[in-house]
Coordinates of C-alpha atoms in Angstrom, one line a residue:
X1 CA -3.5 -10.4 5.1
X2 CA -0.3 -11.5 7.1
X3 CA 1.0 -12.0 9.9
X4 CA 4.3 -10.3 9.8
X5 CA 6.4 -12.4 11.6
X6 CA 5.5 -14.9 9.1
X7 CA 6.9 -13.2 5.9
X8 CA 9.6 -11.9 7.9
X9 CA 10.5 -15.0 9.1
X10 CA 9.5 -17.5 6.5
X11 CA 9.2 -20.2 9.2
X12 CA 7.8 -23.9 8.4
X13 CA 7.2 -26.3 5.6
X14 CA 4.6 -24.3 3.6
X15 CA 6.7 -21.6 2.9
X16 CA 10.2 -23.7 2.7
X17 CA 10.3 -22.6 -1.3
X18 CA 10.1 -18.5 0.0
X19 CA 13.2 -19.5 1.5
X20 CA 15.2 -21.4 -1.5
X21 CA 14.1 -18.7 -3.3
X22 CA 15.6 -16.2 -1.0
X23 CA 18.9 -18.2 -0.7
X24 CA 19.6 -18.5 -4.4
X25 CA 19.5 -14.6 -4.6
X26 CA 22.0 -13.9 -1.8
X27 CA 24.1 -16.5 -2.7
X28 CA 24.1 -15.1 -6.4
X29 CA 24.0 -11.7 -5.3
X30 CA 26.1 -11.2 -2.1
X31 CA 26.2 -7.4 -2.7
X32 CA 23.3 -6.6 -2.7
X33 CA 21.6 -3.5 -1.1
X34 CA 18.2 -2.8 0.5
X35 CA 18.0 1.3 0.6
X36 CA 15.1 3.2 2.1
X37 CA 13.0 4.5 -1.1
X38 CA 12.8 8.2 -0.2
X39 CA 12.8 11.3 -2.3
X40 CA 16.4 10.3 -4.5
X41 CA 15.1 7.1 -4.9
X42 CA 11.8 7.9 -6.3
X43 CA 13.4 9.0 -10.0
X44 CA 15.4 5.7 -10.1
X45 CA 11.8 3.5 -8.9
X46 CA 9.5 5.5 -11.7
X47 CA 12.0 4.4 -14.6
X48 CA 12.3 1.0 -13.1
X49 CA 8.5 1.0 -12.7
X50 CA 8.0 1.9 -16.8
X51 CA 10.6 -0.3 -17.6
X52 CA 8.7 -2.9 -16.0
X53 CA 5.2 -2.4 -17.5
X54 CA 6.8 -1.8 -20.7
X55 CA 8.6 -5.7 -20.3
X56 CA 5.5 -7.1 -19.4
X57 CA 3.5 -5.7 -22.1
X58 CA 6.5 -6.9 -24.6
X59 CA 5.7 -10.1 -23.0
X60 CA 1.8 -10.1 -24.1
X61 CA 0.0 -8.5 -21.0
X62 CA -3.0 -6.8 -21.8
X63 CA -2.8 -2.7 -21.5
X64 CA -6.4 -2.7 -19.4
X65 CA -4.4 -5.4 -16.7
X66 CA -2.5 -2.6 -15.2
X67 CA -4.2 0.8 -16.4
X68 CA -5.2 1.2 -13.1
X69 CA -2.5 0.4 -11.6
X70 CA 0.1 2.7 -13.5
X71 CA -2.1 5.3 -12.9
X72 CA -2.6 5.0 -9.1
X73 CA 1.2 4.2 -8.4
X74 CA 2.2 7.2 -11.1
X75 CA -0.5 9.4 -8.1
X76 CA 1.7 7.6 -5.0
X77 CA 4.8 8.6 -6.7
X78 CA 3.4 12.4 -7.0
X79 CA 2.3 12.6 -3.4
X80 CA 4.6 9.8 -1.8
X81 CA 5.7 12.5 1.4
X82 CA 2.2 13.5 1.9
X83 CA 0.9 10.7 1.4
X84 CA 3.2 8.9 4.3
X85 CA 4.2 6.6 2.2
X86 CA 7.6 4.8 3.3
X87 CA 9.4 1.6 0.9
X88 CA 12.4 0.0 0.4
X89 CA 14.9 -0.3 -2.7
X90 CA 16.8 -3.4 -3.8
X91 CA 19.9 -2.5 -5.7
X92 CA 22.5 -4.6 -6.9
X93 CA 25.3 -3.6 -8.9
X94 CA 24.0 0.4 -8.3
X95 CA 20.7 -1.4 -10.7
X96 CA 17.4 -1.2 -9.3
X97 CA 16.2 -4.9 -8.9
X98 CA 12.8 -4.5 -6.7
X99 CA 11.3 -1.4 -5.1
X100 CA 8.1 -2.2 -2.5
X101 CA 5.8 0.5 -0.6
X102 CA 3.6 0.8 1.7
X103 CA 1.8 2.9 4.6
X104 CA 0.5 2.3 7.8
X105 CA -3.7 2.2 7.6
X106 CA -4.0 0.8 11.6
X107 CA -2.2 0.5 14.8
X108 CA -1.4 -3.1 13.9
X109 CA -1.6 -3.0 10.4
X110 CA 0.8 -2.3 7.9
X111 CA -0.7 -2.1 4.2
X112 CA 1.8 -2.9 1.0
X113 CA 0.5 -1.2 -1.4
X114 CA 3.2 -1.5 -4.6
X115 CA 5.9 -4.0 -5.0
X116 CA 7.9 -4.6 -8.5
X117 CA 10.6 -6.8 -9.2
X118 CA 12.7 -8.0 -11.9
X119 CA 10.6 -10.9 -13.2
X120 CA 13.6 -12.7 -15.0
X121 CA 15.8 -12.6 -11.3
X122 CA 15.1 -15.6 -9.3
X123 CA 14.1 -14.3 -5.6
X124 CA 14.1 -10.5 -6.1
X125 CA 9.7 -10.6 -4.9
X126 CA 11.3 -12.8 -2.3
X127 CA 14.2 -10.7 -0.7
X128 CA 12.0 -7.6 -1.5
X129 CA 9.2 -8.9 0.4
X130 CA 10.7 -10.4 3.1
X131 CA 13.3 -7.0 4.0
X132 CA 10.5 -5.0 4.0
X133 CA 8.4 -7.2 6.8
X134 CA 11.6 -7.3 8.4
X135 CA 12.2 -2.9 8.3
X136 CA 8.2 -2.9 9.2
X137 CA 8.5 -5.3 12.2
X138 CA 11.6 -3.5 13.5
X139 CA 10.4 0.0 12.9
X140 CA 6.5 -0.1 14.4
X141 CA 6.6 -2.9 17.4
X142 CA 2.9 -3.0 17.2
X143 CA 2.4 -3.8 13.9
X144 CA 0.8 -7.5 13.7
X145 CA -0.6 -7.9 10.2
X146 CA 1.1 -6.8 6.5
X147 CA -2.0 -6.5 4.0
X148 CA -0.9 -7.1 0.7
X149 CA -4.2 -5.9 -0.6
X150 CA -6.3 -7.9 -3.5
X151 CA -5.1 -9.5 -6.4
X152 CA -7.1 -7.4 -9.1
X153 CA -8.5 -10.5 -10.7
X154 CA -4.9 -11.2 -12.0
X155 CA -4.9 -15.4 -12.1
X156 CA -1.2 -15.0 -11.8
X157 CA -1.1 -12.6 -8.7
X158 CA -3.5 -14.2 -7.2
X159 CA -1.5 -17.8 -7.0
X160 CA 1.8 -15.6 -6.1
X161 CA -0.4 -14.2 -3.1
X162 CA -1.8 -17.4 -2.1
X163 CA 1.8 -18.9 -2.5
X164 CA 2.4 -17.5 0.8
X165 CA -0.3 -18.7 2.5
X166 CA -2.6 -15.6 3.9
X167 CA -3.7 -15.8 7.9
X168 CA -7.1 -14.0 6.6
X169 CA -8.5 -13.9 3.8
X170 CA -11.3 -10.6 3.9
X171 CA -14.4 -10.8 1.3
X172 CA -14.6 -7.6 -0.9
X173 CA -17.7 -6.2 -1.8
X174 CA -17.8 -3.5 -4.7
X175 CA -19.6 -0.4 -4.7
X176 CA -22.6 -0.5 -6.9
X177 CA -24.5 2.4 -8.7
X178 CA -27.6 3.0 -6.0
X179 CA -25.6 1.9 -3.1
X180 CA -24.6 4.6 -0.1
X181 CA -21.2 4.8 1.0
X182 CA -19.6 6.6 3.8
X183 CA -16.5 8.6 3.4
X184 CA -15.1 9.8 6.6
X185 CA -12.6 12.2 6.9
X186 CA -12.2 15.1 9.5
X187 CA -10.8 17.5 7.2
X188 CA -11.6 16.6 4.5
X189 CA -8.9 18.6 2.5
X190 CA -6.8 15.8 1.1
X191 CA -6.7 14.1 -2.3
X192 CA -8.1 10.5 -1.6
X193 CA -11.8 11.2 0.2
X194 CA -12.3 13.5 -2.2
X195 CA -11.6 11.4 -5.2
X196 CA -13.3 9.2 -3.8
X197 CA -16.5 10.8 -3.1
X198 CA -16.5 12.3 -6.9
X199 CA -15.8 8.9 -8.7
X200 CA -19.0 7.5 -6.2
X201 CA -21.1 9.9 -7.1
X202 CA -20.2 9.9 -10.8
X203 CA -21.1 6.2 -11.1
X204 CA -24.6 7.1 -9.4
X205 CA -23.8 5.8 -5.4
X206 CA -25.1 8.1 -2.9
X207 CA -22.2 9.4 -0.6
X208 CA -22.3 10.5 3.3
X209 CA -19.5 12.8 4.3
X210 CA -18.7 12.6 7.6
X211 CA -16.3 15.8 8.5
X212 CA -15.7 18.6 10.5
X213 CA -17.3 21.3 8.8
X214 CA -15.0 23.6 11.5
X215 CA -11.7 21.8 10.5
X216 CA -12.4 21.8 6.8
X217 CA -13.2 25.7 7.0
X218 CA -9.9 25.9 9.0
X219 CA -7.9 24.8 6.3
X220 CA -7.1 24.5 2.7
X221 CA -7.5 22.0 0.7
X222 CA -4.5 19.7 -0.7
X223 CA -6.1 17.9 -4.1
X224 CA -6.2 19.6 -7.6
X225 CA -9.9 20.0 -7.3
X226 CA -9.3 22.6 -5.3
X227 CA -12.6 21.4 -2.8
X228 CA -13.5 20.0 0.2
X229 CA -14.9 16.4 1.2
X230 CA -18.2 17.7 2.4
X231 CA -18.5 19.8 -1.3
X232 CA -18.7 16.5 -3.0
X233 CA -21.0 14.9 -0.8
X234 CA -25.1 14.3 -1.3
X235 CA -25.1 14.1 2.7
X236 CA -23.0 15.6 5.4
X237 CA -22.9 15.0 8.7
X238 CA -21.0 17.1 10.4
X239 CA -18.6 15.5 13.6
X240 CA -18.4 18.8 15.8
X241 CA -15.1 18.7 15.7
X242 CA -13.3 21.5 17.5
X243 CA -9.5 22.8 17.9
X244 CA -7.2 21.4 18.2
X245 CA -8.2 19.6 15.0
X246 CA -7.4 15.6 14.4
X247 CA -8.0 14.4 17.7
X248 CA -10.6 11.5 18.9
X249 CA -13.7 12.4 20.3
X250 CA -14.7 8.7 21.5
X251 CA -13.1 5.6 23.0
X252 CA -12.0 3.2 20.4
X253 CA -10.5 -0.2 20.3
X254 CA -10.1 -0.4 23.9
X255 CA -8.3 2.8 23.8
X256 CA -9.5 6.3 25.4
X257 CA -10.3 9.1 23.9
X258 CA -7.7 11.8 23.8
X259 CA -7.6 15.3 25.5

């Protein structure tokens, strides 16, 4: 986790090679674009994306490294408008060179949650990274921290990660078969909880919904299972939620609760 000004910025000695790195690329590339990914881009950013896996696994990357991966940013791609997902597109020459996205997961944080680049272009992670903590910054004032997420046990993602020099570092813990996990969501109608909840309980850990049982009757849902968080659930524990749906009940974070 980041503080934004800091990759926006790239300020001090520590990050002095971010910098040469992004200097070489505007000085090579003086043309170049950054373009707001939205729905045109997204056909340009999936052939870039396959393009890139397939380079890398030219290049003697294992196929189980980024299974995962291709198939959870394949998912983002599918659902990236109701997903409220939002990225940026290098381009130079009318070629994609780097594509990042993201989505905002707090007031104050801003989570990246996919970001490619040519490997062989010196400075395209650079630019990439550092235009879209700049669009981030200027777009949502309050946003303090970019969380570029884990590093998958990648050594090599790990050092570029480190490279610029986290402000926190957070410990992960994985969910283990036996364990109880909580999955909250009020309506529980939308892909990820209820993914979630089924892949939990398929690897034997005991999941909690916590929903509105009125909101989820109130609507339908929006994943190809065609169910609700609280239908995958061992537990439920139902909020009380009443209309108008998607409001906060309780004070939070200093802030009061909403009418």
């Amino acid at each position: 986790i980041y503080e934004i000004d800091h990759l926006a910025d790239l300020h001090g000695k520590k990050l002095q090679g971010k910098r040469n790195h992004c200097n070489h690329f505007e000085e090579a590339y003086p043309d170049f674009r950054i373009l707001p990914l939205d729905a045109a881009q997204l056909p340009r950013c999936r052939e870039f994306t396959a393009q890139w896996y397939a380079a890398h696994l030219e290049n003697g990357a294992e196929e189980d490294d980024f299974a995962g991966e291709r198939i959870a940013i394949g998912k983002a791609f599918d659902a990236y408008e109701s997903l409220g997902l939002e990225g940026l597109v290098l381009e130079v020459g009318g070629e994609v060179y780097a594509f990042c996205i993201g989505n905002q997961i707090r007031k104050d944080v801003f989570d990246v949650n996919f970001e490619k680049a040519l490997p062989q272009i010196n400075g395209a992670y650079a630019i990439i990274n550092r235009e879209f903590a700049r669009h981030i910054r200027e777009k949502y004032p309050d946003i303090r921290y970019l969380n570029r997420e884990d590093d998958m046990g990648i050594e090599g993602l790990r050092r570029a990660k480190e490279s610029y020099t986290p402000d926190i570092l957070l410990e992960k813990y994985p969910v283990a078969p036996g364990d109880v996990c909580i999955v909250a969501s009020n309506s529980g109608r939308n892909a990820v909880p209820v993914l979630l909840a089924q892949r939990l309980r398929a690897q034997g850990t005991c999941v909690i919904a916590l929903t509105s049982l009125a909101h989820s009757a109130a609507v339908a849902p929006r994943n190809r299972a065609g169910l609700r968080l609280y239908e995958t659930a061992d537990i439920v524990l139902d909020n009380g939620g009443t209309p108008p749906f998607g409001r906060r009940m309780a004070a939070w974070w200093g802030r009061p609760p909403r009418p």
